[in-house]
XYZ file of C-alpha atoms in Angstrom:
96
model
C 0.000 0.000 0.000
C 1.383 3.411 -0.956
C 1.192 6.514 1.166
C 0.844 9.585 -1.012
C 2.576 12.542 0.557
C 5.323 15.046 0.160
C 7.647 14.493 3.074
C 10.780 16.318 4.047
C 14.192 14.833 3.717
C 15.801 18.122 4.617
C 13.086 20.356 6.100
C 9.352 20.419 6.732
C 6.799 19.662 4.048
C 8.730 18.982 0.863
C 11.043 16.310 -0.493
C 14.337 17.905 -1.539
C 16.195 14.765 -2.636
C 15.331 11.824 -4.879
C 17.211 9.210 -6.855
C 17.162 7.931 -10.402
C 16.043 4.324 -10.692
C 17.967 4.142 -13.970
C 21.443 4.583 -12.510
C 21.045 5.303 -8.772
C 22.153 8.935 -9.067
C 20.948 10.953 -6.082
C 19.667 14.416 -6.951
C 18.874 17.450 -4.888
C 15.930 19.389 -6.279
C 18.220 22.344 -7.002
C 20.669 20.146 -8.953
C 17.830 18.559 -10.915
C 16.354 21.989 -11.713
C 19.745 23.016 -13.131
C 19.783 20.224 -15.711
C 19.091 20.983 -19.351
C 15.451 20.310 -20.299
C 16.491 17.270 -22.377
C 18.364 15.811 -19.386
C 15.417 16.437 -17.068
C 12.996 14.800 -19.494
C 15.196 11.700 -19.796
C 15.217 11.182 -16.008
C 11.971 12.826 -14.880
C 9.832 9.663 -15.151
C 12.430 7.512 -13.380
C 12.701 9.148 -9.940
C 12.205 7.470 -6.564
C 12.312 8.135 -2.818
C 15.765 7.574 -1.304
C 14.333 5.357 1.428
C 11.505 3.229 0.032
C 11.935 3.543 -3.757
C 8.384 4.897 -4.036
C 7.767 6.785 -7.254
C 8.775 10.455 -7.070
C 8.020 13.440 -9.289
C 9.878 16.702 -9.803
C 8.006 19.944 -9.198
C 9.137 23.446 -10.152
C 7.745 26.637 -11.568
C 7.864 30.404 -11.408
C 6.004 30.456 -8.085
C 7.381 27.172 -6.697
C 10.777 26.293 -5.283
C 12.192 23.153 -6.985
C 11.243 20.031 -5.030
C 10.127 16.426 -5.328
C 6.970 14.699 -4.133
C 6.770 10.950 -3.654
C 4.276 8.146 -3.347
C 5.923 6.545 -0.320
C 5.433 2.935 0.643
C 3.782 2.293 3.982
C 7.074 1.163 5.569
C 9.089 4.190 4.355
C 11.400 5.441 7.084
C 11.056 9.018 5.877
C 7.326 9.116 6.630
C 7.472 7.174 9.898
C 7.098 9.671 12.748
C 10.239 8.851 14.763
C 12.460 9.107 11.706
C 13.960 12.164 10.142
C 16.079 12.331 7.022
C 19.150 12.904 9.144
C 18.494 9.829 11.247
C 17.775 7.790 8.091
C 21.062 8.894 6.515
C 22.964 8.178 9.732
C 21.510 4.645 9.847
C 22.242 4.115 6.136
C 25.841 5.223 6.726
C 26.276 2.555 9.394
C 25.023 -0.134 7.046
C 21.937 -1.024 9.071
C-alpha cells in the first residue's frame, strides 16, 4: 500500500532529494532543476524516494521552489514519525 505525501528529507513539508532508478544517481531538487530540459525529461519519469523507492516526481515553476513529491510505501522510514532524514542517513551510513 502506498502513502501519497510530500515528506521532508531536509526540512518540513517537501522532499528535496530523490534518486534515479535508472542509474542510482541521487539528486537534490536544485541540482535537478539546473539540468538541461532534455536531461530532465530523460530522467523525470524515473525518480524514486531515497528510502523506500516509491515513485517520485519533480516539481518546479515560477512560483514554486524546486522540489520532489513521492508516493511513499507504507514502511518508508522518511514518513514514519520517529524518523527524520538525518536519522535515516545516519543509519544508512552505518550499514543497518
